[in-house]
């Protein structure tokens, strides 16, 4: 079988680290953590939070139940880098090489289409942040998390680290200790944000860990959609990305969080994403994982109060040398809550996908409904796909269902399409795009176009 | 350790197994280690001496099986039988039993036999421990029925390692019935080139640990129907693992559980299709009916797929009693208790619908019925 490696050069905007104003030596210690905090001019409680988290990080073992993480060397990671000293609100003021990079990614176009205030992350810090007047008028706060700590200290302190505690797992602890950048969003009571909020961010220098921290709060009856998209340049040494995303959806609120990820194939992407959904709130995770060496990501929803709902839709594609260990957790803590989980995975050229999910129903959470569906496409016999759905049910009055299927593209399907004049690759593309269509439907049009293109690029190696 | 009359190879083997038990985990897969909260209750110290004369273990019609089989007591063998090498211990408990079994047999069935009368293994312990190891070798072109009944009384402890090798073009119909009142461990491991129909019904009242491991070789097939009824404080740890290691293999696994009172069941299903398992098909379904708010169900129906020439499906569900069905049954004049029992009975019985052998079906149905009598609602 012909093997074609995924051409990442299209996204290769590698810049030299010489341009960084401040670059910490590789390695981590409590001292480094304190220095990061001091450099950022953070309040005492945050410094405390970071150093506590560092202690948890040291104590916690590297998880062994999932993908192989033994190759991560925590000493070889630069924990903080600042690209430019000043922040800017104006596209034209950005340094030229950074602007070039994002021109290639098509940000100004997205801007033109009035998608939203663009927030660009370059290295560990948000350097570009344009907030539309529209947002300010309706009282929506959308900024980077560092700024939020300075400008809205009470609000941040109330929610920060409450959904994902620093002791949750080793990588959440690491993030809590050295986090930098990320988005902060607060939507006041009853406000519906009219457009999706977007953040583009990327990793750049080799060995540079990215530890962004995103916090989204939707107050009672609020409605917000957030989109994050990642592209990363190619580099040779392993790089670590350990983000934490916390979402709080208060009574009757709706939060939709869309991620399209396409890491370069040397990145360890170990992300903790969790949402609390209160009374009648609705939380959606729409999540695509492509690229990276190892991804471990399980967006979860804790259904805290009656009537809360969750919907998680994810796509994972593992190409050569990649392991996508992804899944979802739905934890039902209150009566009349419901969750829907749909997962689609594709593996080819020796890639490996794993679905690892948990549906948990606590005692007293009556009349819970939960449904899970996992489908996997496997292209060849050196790829691998696993499904591990955990179901822990402590309450009789709950209805839980799970379904999964694994298979290759049917010969008769291919034969039919080829008999209609399509080439084998065109036929495969058509079937795969159909397989993930319900996911693509959830994306804004610009993303959908890019996403379909990425899938097609990956499929080039599938004809054999 | 054991009586002096044992051959040297066996004493050596017991020693090796003891070391293996010290090294091995309670679960062979890391992903399941999360669910071993009560497994330590199953540890036992070595049995220093034979506590008493064992009851008879094997029952079969001497006339029917005449010249058709060969039974050897493991202690009478001069050297280690080859089947010992075919199975590597998977977990700590299996190694413990191998190191401490009190009675063991290697039973070889001849090629080309077709016997509908079941060969019966009765693993019953009245008190103390009863630890056994049995190896069954079934020849080519045969059809055979085996009935494995486990029954231990309240304070007894039963442990069984059962290894089965099935040769090509043969069919094995197997039924496991575990109605122990005491603690019970059953490890059944199968390597098959033929067709296996496996039925099991677990109604343990104390603590049951049940392992079924099937290795499918070329052109083989396994159909598994498992039923489980939990009542009072009973705790079940059930794992069924199907390994498709060669091409053209089929597996079909259906599991249904009814959980009442404070019973708890952990069900781990694994279907693994290895690289050489081209053109294989696997289906796993797992459904639980929960009757009491104190009952607990944990299930992990997992798939591990390493080839693309296959189809694999699984489905799982957990649900309470359908109120409309209950209402209907009661509107026909049944009281609530009877209605619940009737629905639960129907639910669990349906898992055995596809089973072929009438004797087995009758036995299973009777067992379900008598167990249901105990359910209090």
Tab-separated table of C-alpha atoms in Angstrom, chain A residues 73-381:
chain	number	residue	atom	x	y	z
A	73	UNK	CA	10.479	14.821	29.477
A	74	UNK	CA	9.175	17.560	31.721
A	75	UNK	CA	12.662	18.976	32.122
A	76	UNK	CA	12.958	19.685	28.414
A	77	UNK	CA	10.025	22.019	28.182
A	78	UNK	CA	10.218	25.777	28.268
A	79	UNK	CA	7.449	26.832	30.563
A	80	UNK	CA	7.127	30.437	29.642
A	81	UNK	CA	7.893	32.578	26.652
A	82	UNK	CA	6.708	36.032	25.743
A	83	UNK	CA	6.812	36.992	22.100
A	84	UNK	CA	6.277	40.711	22.228
A	85	UNK	CA	6.164	42.953	25.185
A	86	UNK	CA	3.246	45.078	24.387
A	87	UNK	CA	-0.252	44.006	23.642
A	88	UNK	CA	-2.136	45.420	20.778
A	89	UNK	CA	-5.683	45.795	19.693
A	90	UNK	CA	-4.959	46.686	16.143
A	91	UNK	CA	-4.182	44.173	13.444
A	92	UNK	CA	-1.763	46.515	11.674
A	93	UNK	CA	0.295	46.986	14.826
A	94	UNK	CA	1.227	43.322	15.041
A	95	UNK	CA	4.805	42.355	14.147
A	96	UNK	CA	5.021	41.501	10.507
A	97	UNK	CA	6.021	37.853	10.833
A	98	UNK	CA	3.152	37.164	13.154
A	99	UNK	CA	0.793	38.912	10.828
A	100	UNK	CA	2.070	36.858	7.926
A	101	UNK	CA	1.348	33.691	9.777
A	102	UNK	CA	-2.221	34.616	10.458
A	103	UNK	CA	-2.775	35.990	7.009
A	104	UNK	CA	-1.979	32.507	5.792
A	105	UNK	CA	-4.493	31.118	8.232
A	106	UNK	CA	-7.093	33.460	6.859
A	107	UNK	CA	-7.927	35.362	9.984
A	108	UNK	CA	-8.624	38.707	8.382
A	109	UNK	CA	-11.151	36.994	6.184
A	110	UNK	CA	-12.867	35.540	9.156
A	111	UNK	CA	-12.762	39.002	10.611
A	112	UNK	CA	-14.296	40.483	7.485
A	113	UNK	CA	-17.066	38.016	7.690
A	114	UNK	CA	-17.776	39.505	11.056
A	115	UNK	CA	-17.308	36.250	12.845
A	116	UNK	CA	-16.228	38.047	15.923
A	117	UNK	CA	-13.484	39.751	17.796
A	118	UNK	CA	-10.353	37.892	16.858
A	119	UNK	CA	-8.089	36.760	19.584
A	120	UNK	CA	-4.775	35.412	18.459
A	121	UNK	CA	-2.444	33.488	20.601
A	122	UNK	CA	1.189	33.614	19.706
A	123	UNK	CA	3.334	31.504	21.977
A	124	UNK	CA	2.122	31.646	25.507
A	125	UNK	CA	0.382	34.895	25.466
A	126	UNK	CA	-2.399	36.609	23.724
A	127	UNK	CA	-0.877	39.358	21.662
A	128	UNK	CA	-3.708	40.360	19.566
A	129	UNK	CA	-7.133	40.938	20.844
A	130	UNK	CA	-9.709	42.929	19.041
A	131	UNK	CA	-13.028	43.119	20.669
A	132	UNK	CA	-15.907	44.352	18.680
A	133	UNK	CA	-17.807	47.275	20.100
A	134	UNK	CA	-20.895	45.200	19.690
A	135	UNK	CA	-19.711	42.834	22.409
A	136	UNK	CA	-18.851	45.575	24.855
A	137	UNK	CA	-22.234	47.184	24.402
A	138	UNK	CA	-24.067	44.084	25.495
A	139	UNK	CA	-21.739	43.638	28.458
A	140	UNK	CA	-19.885	40.574	27.240
A	141	UNK	CA	-16.330	40.228	28.489
A	142	UNK	CA	-14.023	38.535	26.005
A	143	UNK	CA	-10.326	38.837	26.698
A	144	UNK	CA	-7.305	36.771	27.514
A	145	UNK	CA	-7.262	35.212	30.944
A	146	UNK	CA	-4.226	37.208	32.111
A	147	UNK	CA	-6.010	40.475	31.379
A	148	UNK	CA	-9.131	39.172	33.081
A	149	UNK	CA	-7.215	38.596	36.313
A	150	UNK	CA	-6.171	42.234	36.340
A	151	UNK	CA	-9.442	43.764	35.208
A	152	UNK	CA	-12.039	41.483	36.753
A	153	UNK	CA	-10.245	39.950	39.729
A	154	UNK	CA	-13.370	39.102	41.741
A	155	UNK	CA	-15.130	37.434	38.850
A	156	UNK	CA	-12.121	35.347	37.912
A	157	UNK	CA	-11.372	34.345	41.473
A	158	UNK	CA	-14.937	33.182	41.991
A	159	UNK	CA	-14.748	30.642	39.161
A	160	UNK	CA	-11.085	29.939	38.454
A	161	UNK	CA	-10.085	26.365	39.211
A	162	UNK	CA	-13.556	25.501	40.526
A	163	UNK	CA	-14.536	23.191	37.691
A	164	UNK	CA	-11.130	21.580	37.146
A	165	UNK	CA	-9.299	21.475	40.430
A	166	UNK	CA	-5.507	21.672	40.317
A	167	UNK	CA	-5.420	18.178	41.791
A	168	UNK	CA	-7.624	16.657	39.108
A	169	UNK	CA	-4.803	15.016	37.166
A	170	UNK	CA	-1.108	15.520	36.510
A	171	UNK	CA	-1.584	17.655	33.432
A	172	UNK	CA	-4.303	19.819	34.941
A	173	UNK	CA	-1.905	20.380	37.850
A	174	UNK	CA	0.870	21.301	35.444
A	175	UNK	CA	-1.377	23.720	33.648
A	176	UNK	CA	-2.549	25.262	36.931
A	177	UNK	CA	1.060	25.846	37.904
A	178	UNK	CA	2.367	27.396	34.719
A	179	UNK	CA	-0.689	28.449	32.738
A	180	UNK	CA	-0.422	31.405	30.470
A	181	UNK	CA	-2.909	32.921	28.060
A	182	UNK	CA	-6.201	31.393	27.021
A	183	UNK	CA	-9.565	33.079	26.712
A	184	UNK	CA	-11.863	34.457	29.339
A	185	UNK	CA	-15.503	34.940	28.501
A	186	UNK	CA	-18.292	36.217	30.675
A	187	UNK	CA	-21.790	36.552	29.290
A	188	UNK	CA	-24.185	38.405	31.579
A	189	UNK	CA	-27.709	37.328	32.480
A	190	UNK	CA	-30.045	36.869	29.573
A	191	UNK	CA	-27.545	37.981	26.921
A	192	UNK	CA	-27.346	36.035	23.721
A	193	UNK	CA	-24.065	36.607	21.932
A	194	UNK	CA	-25.066	37.159	18.308
A	195	UNK	CA	-21.943	35.703	16.697
A	196	UNK	CA	-19.530	32.919	17.578
A	197	UNK	CA	-16.477	34.096	19.508
A	198	UNK	CA	-13.237	32.879	17.993
A	199	UNK	CA	-9.698	32.394	19.074
A	200	UNK	CA	-6.892	31.247	16.896
A	201	UNK	CA	-3.798	30.190	18.618
A	202	UNK	CA	-0.752	28.219	17.820
A	203	UNK	CA	2.418	26.727	19.155
A	204	UNK	CA	5.578	27.911	17.589
A	205	UNK	CA	9.003	27.215	18.951
A	206	UNK	CA	10.336	23.712	19.361
A	207	UNK	CA	9.912	22.277	22.840
A	208	UNK	CA	7.612	25.075	23.799
A	209	UNK	CA	4.824	23.912	26.014
A	210	UNK	CA	1.548	25.678	25.739
A	211	UNK	CA	-0.555	25.840	28.835
A	212	UNK	CA	-3.464	28.043	28.074
A	213	UNK	CA	-6.324	28.366	30.431
A	214	UNK	CA	-9.795	29.113	29.209
A	215	UNK	CA	-12.710	30.025	31.410
A	216	UNK	CA	-16.203	30.570	30.078
A	217	UNK	CA	-19.060	31.701	32.277
A	218	UNK	CA	-22.568	31.947	30.904
A	219	UNK	CA	-24.829	33.570	33.458
A	220	UNK	CA	-28.532	32.760	33.767
A	221	UNK	CA	-30.228	32.487	30.401
A	222	UNK	CA	-27.109	33.481	28.469
A	223	UNK	CA	-26.146	31.955	25.161
A	224	UNK	CA	-22.659	31.798	23.661
A	225	UNK	CA	-20.723	29.869	21.031
A	226	UNK	CA	-16.951	29.731	21.223
A	227	UNK	CA	-14.665	28.436	18.514
A	228	UNK	CA	-11.073	27.469	18.918
A	229	UNK	CA	-8.963	26.340	16.016
A	230	UNK	CA	-5.395	25.232	16.179
A	231	UNK	CA	-2.734	24.826	13.575
A	232	UNK	CA	0.813	24.139	14.505
A	233	UNK	CA	4.050	24.281	12.591
A	234	UNK	CA	6.319	21.313	12.123
A	235	UNK	CA	9.277	20.782	14.355
A	236	UNK	CA	11.369	17.840	15.326
A	237	UNK	CA	11.371	17.581	19.113
A	238	UNK	CA	8.342	16.505	21.064
A	239	UNK	CA	6.237	19.351	22.254
A	240	UNK	CA	3.632	19.404	24.987
A	241	UNK	CA	0.280	21.080	25.003
A	242	UNK	CA	-1.649	20.821	28.256
A	243	UNK	CA	-4.614	23.123	28.310
A	244	UNK	CA	-7.428	23.436	30.801
A	245	UNK	CA	-10.866	24.610	29.764
A	246	UNK	CA	-13.538	25.362	32.332
A	247	UNK	CA	-17.117	26.113	31.378
A	248	UNK	CA	-19.885	27.153	33.725
A	249	UNK	CA	-23.411	27.234	32.360
A	250	UNK	CA	-25.821	28.717	34.871
A	251	UNK	CA	-29.575	28.191	34.918
A	252	UNK	CA	-31.108	28.124	31.428
A	253	UNK	CA	-27.807	29.038	29.787
A	254	UNK	CA	-26.465	27.530	26.590
A	255	UNK	CA	-22.776	27.150	25.816
A	256	UNK	CA	-21.457	25.635	22.626
A	257	UNK	CA	-17.727	25.036	22.456
A	258	UNK	CA	-16.279	24.139	19.064
A	259	UNK	CA	-12.733	22.897	18.620
A	260	UNK	CA	-11.010	22.011	15.401
A	261	UNK	CA	-7.521	20.812	16.122
A	262	UNK	CA	-4.783	19.968	13.738
A	263	UNK	CA	-1.571	19.688	15.697
A	264	UNK	CA	1.665	18.805	14.009
A	265	UNK	CA	2.531	15.165	14.478
A	266	UNK	CA	5.069	15.687	17.263
A	267	UNK	CA	2.778	17.340	19.792
A	268	UNK	CA	1.495	15.700	22.959
A	269	UNK	CA	-1.946	17.183	23.362
A	270	UNK	CA	-3.221	16.448	26.871
A	271	UNK	CA	-6.205	18.576	27.595
A	272	UNK	CA	-8.680	18.735	30.456
A	273	UNK	CA	-12.019	20.153	29.379
A	274	UNK	CA	-14.933	20.199	31.731
A	275	UNK	CA	-18.254	21.951	32.077
A	276	UNK	CA	-20.744	22.359	34.915
A	277	UNK	CA	-24.320	22.576	33.714
A	278	UNK	CA	-26.838	23.929	36.226
A	279	UNK	CA	-30.628	23.888	36.125
A	280	UNK	CA	-31.941	23.467	32.569
A	281	UNK	CA	-28.614	24.556	31.132
A	282	UNK	CA	-27.368	23.082	27.887
A	283	UNK	CA	-23.691	22.474	27.166
A	284	UNK	CA	-22.326	21.307	23.835
A	285	UNK	CA	-18.808	20.186	23.018
A	286	UNK	CA	-18.123	19.901	19.305
A	287	UNK	CA	-14.642	18.534	19.041
A	288	UNK	CA	-12.379	17.497	16.178
A	289	UNK	CA	-8.988	15.974	16.830
A	290	UNK	CA	-6.502	15.572	14.051
A	291	UNK	CA	-2.737	15.502	13.983
A	292	UNK	CA	-0.600	15.377	17.163
A	293	UNK	CA	1.484	12.435	18.326
A	294	UNK	CA	-0.755	11.666	21.254
A	295	UNK	CA	-4.030	13.304	22.134
A	296	UNK	CA	-5.737	12.533	25.423
A	297	UNK	CA	-8.862	14.553	25.668
A	298	UNK	CA	-12.191	13.738	27.262
A	299	UNK	CA	-14.504	16.764	27.242
A	300	UNK	CA	-16.876	16.223	30.142
A	301	UNK	CA	-20.116	17.606	31.380
A	302	UNK	CA	-21.230	17.435	34.999
A	303	UNK	CA	-24.972	17.714	35.047
A	304	UNK	CA	-25.360	19.391	38.395
A	305	UNK	CA	-29.035	20.325	38.619
A	306	UNK	CA	-32.353	19.055	37.297
A	307	UNK	CA	-33.055	19.557	33.622
A	308	UNK	CA	-29.453	20.019	32.555
A	309	UNK	CA	-28.546	18.640	29.149
A	310	UNK	CA	-25.363	17.885	27.307
A	311	UNK	CA	-24.447	17.079	23.750
A	312	UNK	CA	-20.994	15.950	22.741
A	313	UNK	CA	-20.063	15.326	19.156
A	314	UNK	CA	-16.511	14.401	18.291
A	315	UNK	CA	-14.390	13.317	15.369
A	316	UNK	CA	-10.920	11.845	15.667
A	317	UNK	CA	-8.585	11.045	12.819
A	318	UNK	CA	-5.343	9.184	13.468
A	319	UNK	CA	-2.816	8.979	10.679
A	320	UNK	CA	0.657	7.459	10.707
A	321	UNK	CA	2.326	7.543	14.124
A	322	UNK	CA	-0.621	9.188	15.829
A	323	UNK	CA	-2.724	8.033	18.752
A	324	UNK	CA	-6.022	9.760	19.361
A	325	UNK	CA	-7.212	8.683	22.799
A	326	UNK	CA	-10.393	10.641	23.141
A	327	UNK	CA	-13.853	10.307	24.560
A	328	UNK	CA	-16.434	11.906	26.733
A	329	UNK	CA	-17.653	11.883	30.269
A	330	UNK	CA	-21.218	12.570	31.240
A	331	UNK	CA	-21.729	12.630	34.988
A	332	UNK	CA	-25.358	12.767	36.008
A	333	UNK	CA	-25.687	14.206	39.487
A	334	UNK	CA	-29.294	15.387	39.365
A	335	UNK	CA	-32.692	14.056	38.272
A	336	UNK	CA	-34.122	14.642	34.797
A	337	UNK	CA	-30.786	15.229	33.189
A	338	UNK	CA	-29.868	13.934	29.773
A	339	UNK	CA	-26.766	13.414	27.712
A	340	UNK	CA	-26.098	12.542	24.100
A	341	UNK	CA	-22.667	11.401	22.974
A	342	UNK	CA	-21.690	10.751	19.381
A	343	UNK	CA	-18.185	9.828	18.402
A	344	UNK	CA	-16.724	9.174	14.958
A	345	UNK	CA	-13.192	7.979	14.496
A	346	UNK	CA	-11.038	7.159	11.521
A	347	UNK	CA	-7.652	5.465	11.587
A	348	UNK	CA	-5.296	4.751	8.731
A	349	UNK	CA	-1.628	4.196	7.879
A	350	UNK	CA	-0.928	2.692	11.278
A	351	UNK	CA	-2.748	5.351	13.267
A	352	UNK	CA	-4.578	4.429	16.425
A	353	UNK	CA	-7.867	5.703	17.781
A	354	UNK	CA	-9.299	4.949	21.192
A	355	UNK	CA	-12.705	5.888	22.488
A	356	UNK	CA	-12.719	6.012	26.261
A	357	UNK	CA	-15.923	7.302	27.696
A	358	UNK	CA	-17.765	7.330	30.982
A	359	UNK	CA	-21.449	7.627	31.716
A	360	UNK	CA	-22.040	7.847	35.419
A	361	UNK	CA	-25.377	8.094	37.168
A	362	UNK	CA	-25.241	8.957	40.844
A	363	UNK	CA	-27.777	7.646	43.264
A	364	UNK	CA	-30.771	9.955	43.407
A	365	UNK	CA	-30.371	11.129	39.829
A	366	UNK	CA	-33.677	9.655	38.696
A	367	UNK	CA	-35.172	9.738	35.208
A	368	UNK	CA	-31.814	10.193	33.595
A	369	UNK	CA	-31.503	9.519	29.899
A	370	UNK	CA	-28.195	8.957	28.221
A	371	UNK	CA	-27.327	7.703	24.797
A	372	UNK	CA	-23.924	7.035	23.303
A	373	UNK	CA	-23.015	6.103	19.780
A	374	UNK	CA	-19.457	5.416	18.627
A	375	UNK	CA	-18.536	4.581	15.076
A	376	UNK	CA	-15.083	3.772	13.831
A	377	UNK	CA	-13.668	3.405	10.350
A	378	UNK	CA	-10.471	1.422	10.031
A	379	UNK	CA	-8.550	1.497	6.773
A	380	UNK	CA	-5.802	-1.078	7.044
A	381	UNK	CA	-4.497	-3.840	9.245
